GROMACS .gro file of C-alpha atoms in nm:
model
  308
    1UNK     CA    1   2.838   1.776  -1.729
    2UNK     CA    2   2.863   2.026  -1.457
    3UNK     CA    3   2.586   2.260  -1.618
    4UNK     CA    4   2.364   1.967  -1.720
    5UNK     CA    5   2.399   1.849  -1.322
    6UNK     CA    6   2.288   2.189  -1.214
    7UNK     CA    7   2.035   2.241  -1.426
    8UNK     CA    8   1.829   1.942  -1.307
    9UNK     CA    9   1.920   2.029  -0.912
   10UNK     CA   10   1.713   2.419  -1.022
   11UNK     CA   11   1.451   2.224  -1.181
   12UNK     CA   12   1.427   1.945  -0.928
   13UNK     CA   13   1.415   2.195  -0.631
   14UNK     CA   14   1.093   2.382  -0.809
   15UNK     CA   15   0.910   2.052  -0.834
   16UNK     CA   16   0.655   2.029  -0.525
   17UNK     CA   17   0.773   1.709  -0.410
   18UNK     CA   18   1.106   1.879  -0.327
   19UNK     CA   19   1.017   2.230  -0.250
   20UNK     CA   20   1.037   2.298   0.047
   21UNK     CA   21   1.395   2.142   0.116
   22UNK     CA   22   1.744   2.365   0.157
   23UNK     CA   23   2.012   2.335  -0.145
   24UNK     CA   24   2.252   2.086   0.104
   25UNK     CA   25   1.875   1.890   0.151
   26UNK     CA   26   1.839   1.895  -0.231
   27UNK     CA   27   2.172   1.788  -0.290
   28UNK     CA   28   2.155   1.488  -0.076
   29UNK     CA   29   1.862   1.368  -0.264
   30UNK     CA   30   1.975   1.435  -0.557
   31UNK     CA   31   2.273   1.179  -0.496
   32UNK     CA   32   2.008   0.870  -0.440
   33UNK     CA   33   1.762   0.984  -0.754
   34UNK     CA   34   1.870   0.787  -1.039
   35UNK     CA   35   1.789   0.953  -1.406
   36UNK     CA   36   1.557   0.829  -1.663
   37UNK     CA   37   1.510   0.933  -2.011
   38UNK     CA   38   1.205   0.782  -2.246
   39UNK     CA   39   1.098   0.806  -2.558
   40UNK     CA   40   0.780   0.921  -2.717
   41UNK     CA   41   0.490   0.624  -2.667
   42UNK     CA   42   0.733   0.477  -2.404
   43UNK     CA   43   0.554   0.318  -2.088
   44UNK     CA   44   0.708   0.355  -1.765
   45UNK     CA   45   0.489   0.160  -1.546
   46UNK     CA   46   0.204  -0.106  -1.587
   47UNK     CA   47  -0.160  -0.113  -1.398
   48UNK     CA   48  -0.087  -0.427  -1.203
   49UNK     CA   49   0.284  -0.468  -1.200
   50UNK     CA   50   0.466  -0.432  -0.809
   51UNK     CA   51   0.656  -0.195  -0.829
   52UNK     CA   52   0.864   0.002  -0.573
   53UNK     CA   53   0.965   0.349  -0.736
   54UNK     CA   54   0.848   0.691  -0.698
   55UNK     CA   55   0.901   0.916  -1.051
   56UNK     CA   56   0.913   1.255  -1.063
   57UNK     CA   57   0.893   1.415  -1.416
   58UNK     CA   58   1.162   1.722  -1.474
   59UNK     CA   59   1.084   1.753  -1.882
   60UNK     CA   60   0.784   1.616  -2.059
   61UNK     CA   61   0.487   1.453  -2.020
   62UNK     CA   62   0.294   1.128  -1.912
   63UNK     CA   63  -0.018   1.008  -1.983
   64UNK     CA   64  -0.173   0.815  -1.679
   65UNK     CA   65  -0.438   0.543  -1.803
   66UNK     CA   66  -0.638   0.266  -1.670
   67UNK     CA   67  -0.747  -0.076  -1.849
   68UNK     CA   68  -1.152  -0.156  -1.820
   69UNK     CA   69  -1.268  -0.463  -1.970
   70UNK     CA   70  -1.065  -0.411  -2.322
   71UNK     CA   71  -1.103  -0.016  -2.318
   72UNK     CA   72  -0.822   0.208  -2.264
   73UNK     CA   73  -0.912   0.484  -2.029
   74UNK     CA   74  -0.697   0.740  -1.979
   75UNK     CA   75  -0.743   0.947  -1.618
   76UNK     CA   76  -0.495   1.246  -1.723
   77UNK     CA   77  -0.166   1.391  -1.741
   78UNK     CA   78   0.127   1.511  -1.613
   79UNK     CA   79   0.368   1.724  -1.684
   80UNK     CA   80   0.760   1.879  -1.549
   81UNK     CA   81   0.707   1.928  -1.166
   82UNK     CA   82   0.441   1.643  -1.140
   83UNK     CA   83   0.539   1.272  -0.999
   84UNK     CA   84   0.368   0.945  -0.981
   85UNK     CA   85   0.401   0.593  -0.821
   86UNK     CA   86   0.408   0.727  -0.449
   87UNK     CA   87   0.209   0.435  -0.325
   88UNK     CA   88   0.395   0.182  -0.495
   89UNK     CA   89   0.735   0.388  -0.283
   90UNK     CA   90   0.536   0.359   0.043
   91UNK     CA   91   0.384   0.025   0.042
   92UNK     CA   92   0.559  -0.159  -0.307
   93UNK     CA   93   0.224  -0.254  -0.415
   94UNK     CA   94   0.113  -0.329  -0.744
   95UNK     CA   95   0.046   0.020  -0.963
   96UNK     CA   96  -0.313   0.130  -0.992
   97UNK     CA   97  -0.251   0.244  -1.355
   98UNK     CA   98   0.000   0.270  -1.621
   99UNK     CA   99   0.198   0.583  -1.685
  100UNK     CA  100   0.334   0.662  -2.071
  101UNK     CA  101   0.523   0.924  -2.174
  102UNK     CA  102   0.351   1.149  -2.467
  103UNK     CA  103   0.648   1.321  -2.559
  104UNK     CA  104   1.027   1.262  -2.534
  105UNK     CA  105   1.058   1.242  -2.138
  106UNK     CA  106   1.351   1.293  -1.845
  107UNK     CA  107   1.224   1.147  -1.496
  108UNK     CA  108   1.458   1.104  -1.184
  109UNK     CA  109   1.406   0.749  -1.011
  110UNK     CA  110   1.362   0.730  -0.602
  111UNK     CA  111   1.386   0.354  -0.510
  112UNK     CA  112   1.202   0.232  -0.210
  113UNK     CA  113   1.518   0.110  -0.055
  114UNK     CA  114   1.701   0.462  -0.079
  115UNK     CA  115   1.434   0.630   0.041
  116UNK     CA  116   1.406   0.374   0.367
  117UNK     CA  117   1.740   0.464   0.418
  118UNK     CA  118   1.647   0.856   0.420
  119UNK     CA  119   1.421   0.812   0.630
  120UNK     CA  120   1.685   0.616   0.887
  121UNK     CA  121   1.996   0.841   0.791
  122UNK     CA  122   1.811   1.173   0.713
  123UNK     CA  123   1.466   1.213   0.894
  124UNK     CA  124   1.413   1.556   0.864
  125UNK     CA  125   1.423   1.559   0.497
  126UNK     CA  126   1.209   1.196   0.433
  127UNK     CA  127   0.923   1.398   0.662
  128UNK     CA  128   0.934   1.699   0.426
  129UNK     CA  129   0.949   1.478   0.146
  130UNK     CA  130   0.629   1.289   0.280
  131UNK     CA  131   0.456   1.617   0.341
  132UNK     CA  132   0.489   1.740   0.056
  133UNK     CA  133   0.386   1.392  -0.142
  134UNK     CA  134   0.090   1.409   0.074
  135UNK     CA  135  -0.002   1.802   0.025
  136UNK     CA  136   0.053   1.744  -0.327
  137UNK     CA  137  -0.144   1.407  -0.379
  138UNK     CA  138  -0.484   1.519  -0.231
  139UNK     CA  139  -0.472   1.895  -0.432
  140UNK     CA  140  -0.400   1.637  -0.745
  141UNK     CA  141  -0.706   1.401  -0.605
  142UNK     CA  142  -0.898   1.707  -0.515
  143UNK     CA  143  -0.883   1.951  -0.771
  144UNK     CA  144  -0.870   1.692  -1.117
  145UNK     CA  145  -0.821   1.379  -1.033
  146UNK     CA  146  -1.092   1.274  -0.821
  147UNK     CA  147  -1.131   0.979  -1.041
  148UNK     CA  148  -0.821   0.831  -0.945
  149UNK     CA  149  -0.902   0.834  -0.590
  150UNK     CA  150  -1.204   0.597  -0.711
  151UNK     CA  151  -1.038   0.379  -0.908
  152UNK     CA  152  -0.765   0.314  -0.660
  153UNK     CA  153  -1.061   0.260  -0.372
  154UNK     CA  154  -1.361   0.091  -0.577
  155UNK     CA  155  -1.144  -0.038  -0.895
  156UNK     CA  156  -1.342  -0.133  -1.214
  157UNK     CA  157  -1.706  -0.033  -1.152
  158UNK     CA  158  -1.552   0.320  -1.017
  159UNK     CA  159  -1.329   0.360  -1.362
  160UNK     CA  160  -1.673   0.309  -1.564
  161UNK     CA  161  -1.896   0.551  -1.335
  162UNK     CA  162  -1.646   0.796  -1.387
  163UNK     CA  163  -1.676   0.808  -1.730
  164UNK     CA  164  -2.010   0.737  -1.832
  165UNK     CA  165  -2.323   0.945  -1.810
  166UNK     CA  166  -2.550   0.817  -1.608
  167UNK     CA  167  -2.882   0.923  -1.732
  168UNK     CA  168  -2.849   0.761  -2.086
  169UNK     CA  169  -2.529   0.484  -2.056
  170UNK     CA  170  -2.372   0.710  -2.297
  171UNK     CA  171  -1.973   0.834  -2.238
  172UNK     CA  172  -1.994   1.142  -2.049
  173UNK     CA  173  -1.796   1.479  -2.126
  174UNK     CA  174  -1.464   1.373  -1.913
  175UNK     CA  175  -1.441   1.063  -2.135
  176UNK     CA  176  -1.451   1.283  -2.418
  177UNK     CA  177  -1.178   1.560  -2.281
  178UNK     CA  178  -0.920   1.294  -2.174
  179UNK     CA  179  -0.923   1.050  -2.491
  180UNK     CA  180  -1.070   1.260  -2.795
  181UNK     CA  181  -0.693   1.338  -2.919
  182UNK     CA  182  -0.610   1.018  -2.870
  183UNK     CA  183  -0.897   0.811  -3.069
  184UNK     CA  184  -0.820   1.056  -3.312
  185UNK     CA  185  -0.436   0.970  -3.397
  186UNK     CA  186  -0.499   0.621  -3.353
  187UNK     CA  187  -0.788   0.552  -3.570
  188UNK     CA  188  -0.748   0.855  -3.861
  189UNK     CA  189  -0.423   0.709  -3.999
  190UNK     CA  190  -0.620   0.355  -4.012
  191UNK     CA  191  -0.978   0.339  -4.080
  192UNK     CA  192  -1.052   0.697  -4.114
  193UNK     CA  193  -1.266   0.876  -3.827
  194UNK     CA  194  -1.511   1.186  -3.819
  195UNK     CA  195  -1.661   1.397  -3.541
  196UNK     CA  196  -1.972   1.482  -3.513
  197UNK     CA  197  -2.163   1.745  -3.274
  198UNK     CA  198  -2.545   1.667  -3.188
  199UNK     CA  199  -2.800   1.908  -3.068
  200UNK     CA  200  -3.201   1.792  -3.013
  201UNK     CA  201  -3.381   2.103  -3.213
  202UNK     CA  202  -3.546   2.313  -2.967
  203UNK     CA  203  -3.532   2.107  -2.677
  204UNK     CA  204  -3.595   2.426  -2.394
  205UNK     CA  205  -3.919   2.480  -2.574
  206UNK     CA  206  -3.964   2.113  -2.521
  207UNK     CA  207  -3.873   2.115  -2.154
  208UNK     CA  208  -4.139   2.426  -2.132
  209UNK     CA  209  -4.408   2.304  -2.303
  210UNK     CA  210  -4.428   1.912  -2.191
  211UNK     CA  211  -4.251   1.927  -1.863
  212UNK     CA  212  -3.922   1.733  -1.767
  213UNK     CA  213  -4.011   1.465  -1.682
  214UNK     CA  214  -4.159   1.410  -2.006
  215UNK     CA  215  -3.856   1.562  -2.171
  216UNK     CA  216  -3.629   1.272  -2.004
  217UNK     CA  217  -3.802   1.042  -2.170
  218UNK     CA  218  -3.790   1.193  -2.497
  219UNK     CA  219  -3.359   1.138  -2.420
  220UNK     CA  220  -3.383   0.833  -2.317
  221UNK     CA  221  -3.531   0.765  -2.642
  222UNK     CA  222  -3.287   0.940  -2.853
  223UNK     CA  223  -3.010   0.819  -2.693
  224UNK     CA  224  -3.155   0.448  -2.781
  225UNK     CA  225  -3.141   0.564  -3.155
  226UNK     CA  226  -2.804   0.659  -3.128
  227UNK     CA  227  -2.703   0.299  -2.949
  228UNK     CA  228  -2.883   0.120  -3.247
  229UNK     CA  229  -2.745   0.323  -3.520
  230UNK     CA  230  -2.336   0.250  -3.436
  231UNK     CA  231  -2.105  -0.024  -3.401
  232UNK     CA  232  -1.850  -0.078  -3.210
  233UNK     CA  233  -1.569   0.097  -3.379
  234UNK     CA  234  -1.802   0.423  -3.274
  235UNK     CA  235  -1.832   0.594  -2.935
  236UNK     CA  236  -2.095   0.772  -2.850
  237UNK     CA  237  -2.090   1.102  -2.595
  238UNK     CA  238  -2.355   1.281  -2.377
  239UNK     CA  239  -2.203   1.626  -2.371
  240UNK     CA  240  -2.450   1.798  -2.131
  241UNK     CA  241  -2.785   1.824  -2.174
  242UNK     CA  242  -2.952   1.789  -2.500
  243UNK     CA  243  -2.591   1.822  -2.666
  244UNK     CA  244  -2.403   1.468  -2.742
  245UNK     CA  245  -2.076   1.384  -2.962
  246UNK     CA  246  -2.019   1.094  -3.217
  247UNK     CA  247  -1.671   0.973  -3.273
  248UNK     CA  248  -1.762   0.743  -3.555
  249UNK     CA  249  -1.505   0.489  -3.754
  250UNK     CA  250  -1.445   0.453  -4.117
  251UNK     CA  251  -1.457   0.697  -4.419
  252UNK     CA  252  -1.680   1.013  -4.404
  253UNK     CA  253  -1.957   0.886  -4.680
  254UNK     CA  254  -1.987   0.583  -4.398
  255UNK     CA  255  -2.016   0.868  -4.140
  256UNK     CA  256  -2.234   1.071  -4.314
  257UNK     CA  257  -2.460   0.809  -4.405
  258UNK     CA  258  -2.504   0.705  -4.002
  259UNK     CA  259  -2.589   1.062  -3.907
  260UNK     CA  260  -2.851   1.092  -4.173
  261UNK     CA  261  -2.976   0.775  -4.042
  262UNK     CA  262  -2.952   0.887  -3.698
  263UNK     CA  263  -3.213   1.223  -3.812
  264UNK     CA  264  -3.404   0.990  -3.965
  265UNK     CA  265  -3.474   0.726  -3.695
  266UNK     CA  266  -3.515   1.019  -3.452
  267UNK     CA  267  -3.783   1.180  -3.627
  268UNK     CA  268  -3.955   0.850  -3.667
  269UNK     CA  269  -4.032   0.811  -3.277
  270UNK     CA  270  -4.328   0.823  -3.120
  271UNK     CA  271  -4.486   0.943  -2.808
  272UNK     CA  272  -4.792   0.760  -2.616
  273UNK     CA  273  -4.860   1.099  -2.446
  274UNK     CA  274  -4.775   1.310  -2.722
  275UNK     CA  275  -4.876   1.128  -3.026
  276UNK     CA  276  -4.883   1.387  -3.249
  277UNK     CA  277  -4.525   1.531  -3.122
  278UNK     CA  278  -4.233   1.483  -3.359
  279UNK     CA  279  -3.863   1.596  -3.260
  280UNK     CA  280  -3.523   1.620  -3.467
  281UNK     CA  281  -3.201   1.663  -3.415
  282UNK     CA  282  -2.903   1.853  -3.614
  283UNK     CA  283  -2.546   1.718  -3.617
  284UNK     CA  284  -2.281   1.882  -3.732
  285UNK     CA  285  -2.014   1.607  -3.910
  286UNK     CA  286  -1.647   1.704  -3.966
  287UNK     CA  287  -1.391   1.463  -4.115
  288UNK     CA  288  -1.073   1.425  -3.901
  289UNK     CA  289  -0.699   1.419  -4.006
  290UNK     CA  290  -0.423   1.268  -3.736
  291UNK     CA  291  -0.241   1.591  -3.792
  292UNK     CA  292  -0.525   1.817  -3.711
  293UNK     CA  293  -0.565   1.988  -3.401
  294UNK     CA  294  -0.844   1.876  -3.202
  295UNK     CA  295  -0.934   2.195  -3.121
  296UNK     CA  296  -0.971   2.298  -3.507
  297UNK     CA  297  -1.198   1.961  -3.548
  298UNK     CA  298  -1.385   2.089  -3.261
  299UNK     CA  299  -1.466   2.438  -3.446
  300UNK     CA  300  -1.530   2.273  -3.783
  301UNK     CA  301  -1.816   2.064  -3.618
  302UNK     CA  302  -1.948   2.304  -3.434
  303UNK     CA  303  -1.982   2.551  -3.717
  304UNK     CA  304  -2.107   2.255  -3.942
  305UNK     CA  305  -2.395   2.222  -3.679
  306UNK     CA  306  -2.475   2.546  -3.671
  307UNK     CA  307  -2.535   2.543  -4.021
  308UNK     CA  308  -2.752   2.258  -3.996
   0.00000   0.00000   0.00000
């Protein structure tokens, strides 16, 4: 019991939050931190709930996601030496987002109401506390989760902006990052999923020969084919440029039979300006497994488009 005690006092002292206190400082917290374990899939907190607890993770990781109309968004994650719910400690106000462990998780606990009582009884280490919280929070806000800043300010319109591409309506690449591994476990055990990757054939000699302007409009147009060629089980990415990503539902031949669609359509549209212009596209489609690295479904699709 002894060892197990002093293993989470080394770990908790490395953990920003705490760092800069003294071992007699650490222990003192230590003795109002109450400890948490949770499973796999577990959620600790709720977007919405009041809540009045500060967590800081010491083994694990948590998944830190946002509800938008009946989508699932998920902002990021953190991991051993991160914490969470400092507003909710400061103010008890309800929780901007919902926090889930991904793995099996240990958290130690700081309740508003002990840590009111630090900062009455022990003021010296509730100010290094805050400063570090604070230091902490805006390099977290800052450097990856700008996002979270936004939704906290500007709420639901802010959670969409931040994930969609502007230019088309299409996801955007930080949609894709944060929730491709999840779509994938969640809908390849069930309906079956596939990834495809989408380039527009020889779009810089496009942009050099009709202008950009011009160009836009041929992606606008594209993008339009994509909207009308998928449902809703399918989501549909601009990944930069000319590139985009289809997460598409159901079995492959129903995957591969959109995509050939999708050429199709695409080399069916038409240009006032340009009417005798004709563009295409190349996808590369991979069929995805739950137990299949996402990187691995990444390379498979890529490498299928560059065949195409």
């Amino acid at each position: 019991m002894l060892d197990a005690k002093q293993r989470w006092f080394d770990i908790l002292q490395k953990t920003g939050i705490f760092s800069a206190l003294t071992a007699d400082q650490m222990s003192t917290v230590l003795s109002v931190l109450f400890y948490c374990e949770v499973e796999a899939g577990q959620t600790l907190v709720y977007e919405g709930e009041l809540g009045s607890e500060l967590f800081v993770i010491a083994e694990g990781s948590v998944s830190i996601s946002v509800k938008s109309g009946e989508e699932t968004i998920v902002l990021g994650k953190l991991r051993s030496g991160d914490f969470f719910g400092e507003m909710s400690l400061l103010e008890q106000t309800a929780r901007s987002a919902s926090c889930t462990a991904l793995e099996n998780t240990v958290c130690f606990m700081l309740k508003a109401a002990d840590f009111s009582r630090l900062i009455a009884n022990e003021p010296v280490i509730a100010v290094a506390i805050l400063k570090q919280m604070l230091n902490s929070t805006v390099s977290r806000l800052v450097k990856t989760n700008s996002f979270l800043s936004q939704v906290i300010q500007w709420g639901k319109d802010a959670k969409k902006r931040a994930i969609t591409d502007s230019f088309t309506g299409l996801f955007n690449r930080r949609y894709l990052d944060d929730n491709l591994e999840s779509i994938i476990r969640r809908q390849a055990a069930h309906t079956g999923i596939s990834f495809a990757m989408v380039d527009v054939d020889r779009f810089g000699t496009l942009n050099k020969t009709y202008g950009s302007v011009f160009c836009d409009s041929i992606l606008l147009s594209i993008a339009e084919v994509f909207k009308s060629s998928f449902g809703k089980h399918d989501t549909l990415i601009r990944y930069g440029g000319d590139e985009f990503c289809f997460i598409i539902g159901g079995d492959f031949e129903r995957a591969l039979n959109a995509c050939n669609n999708v050429c199709t359509s695409v080399y069916a549209l038409t240009f006032a300006e340009h009417p005798d212009l004709k563009v295409s596209c190349s996808i590369g489609l991979a069929p995805c497994s739950a137990s299949e690295s996402v990187q691995n479904i990444l390379k498979r699709s890529d490498e299928a488009l560059y065949c195409a």
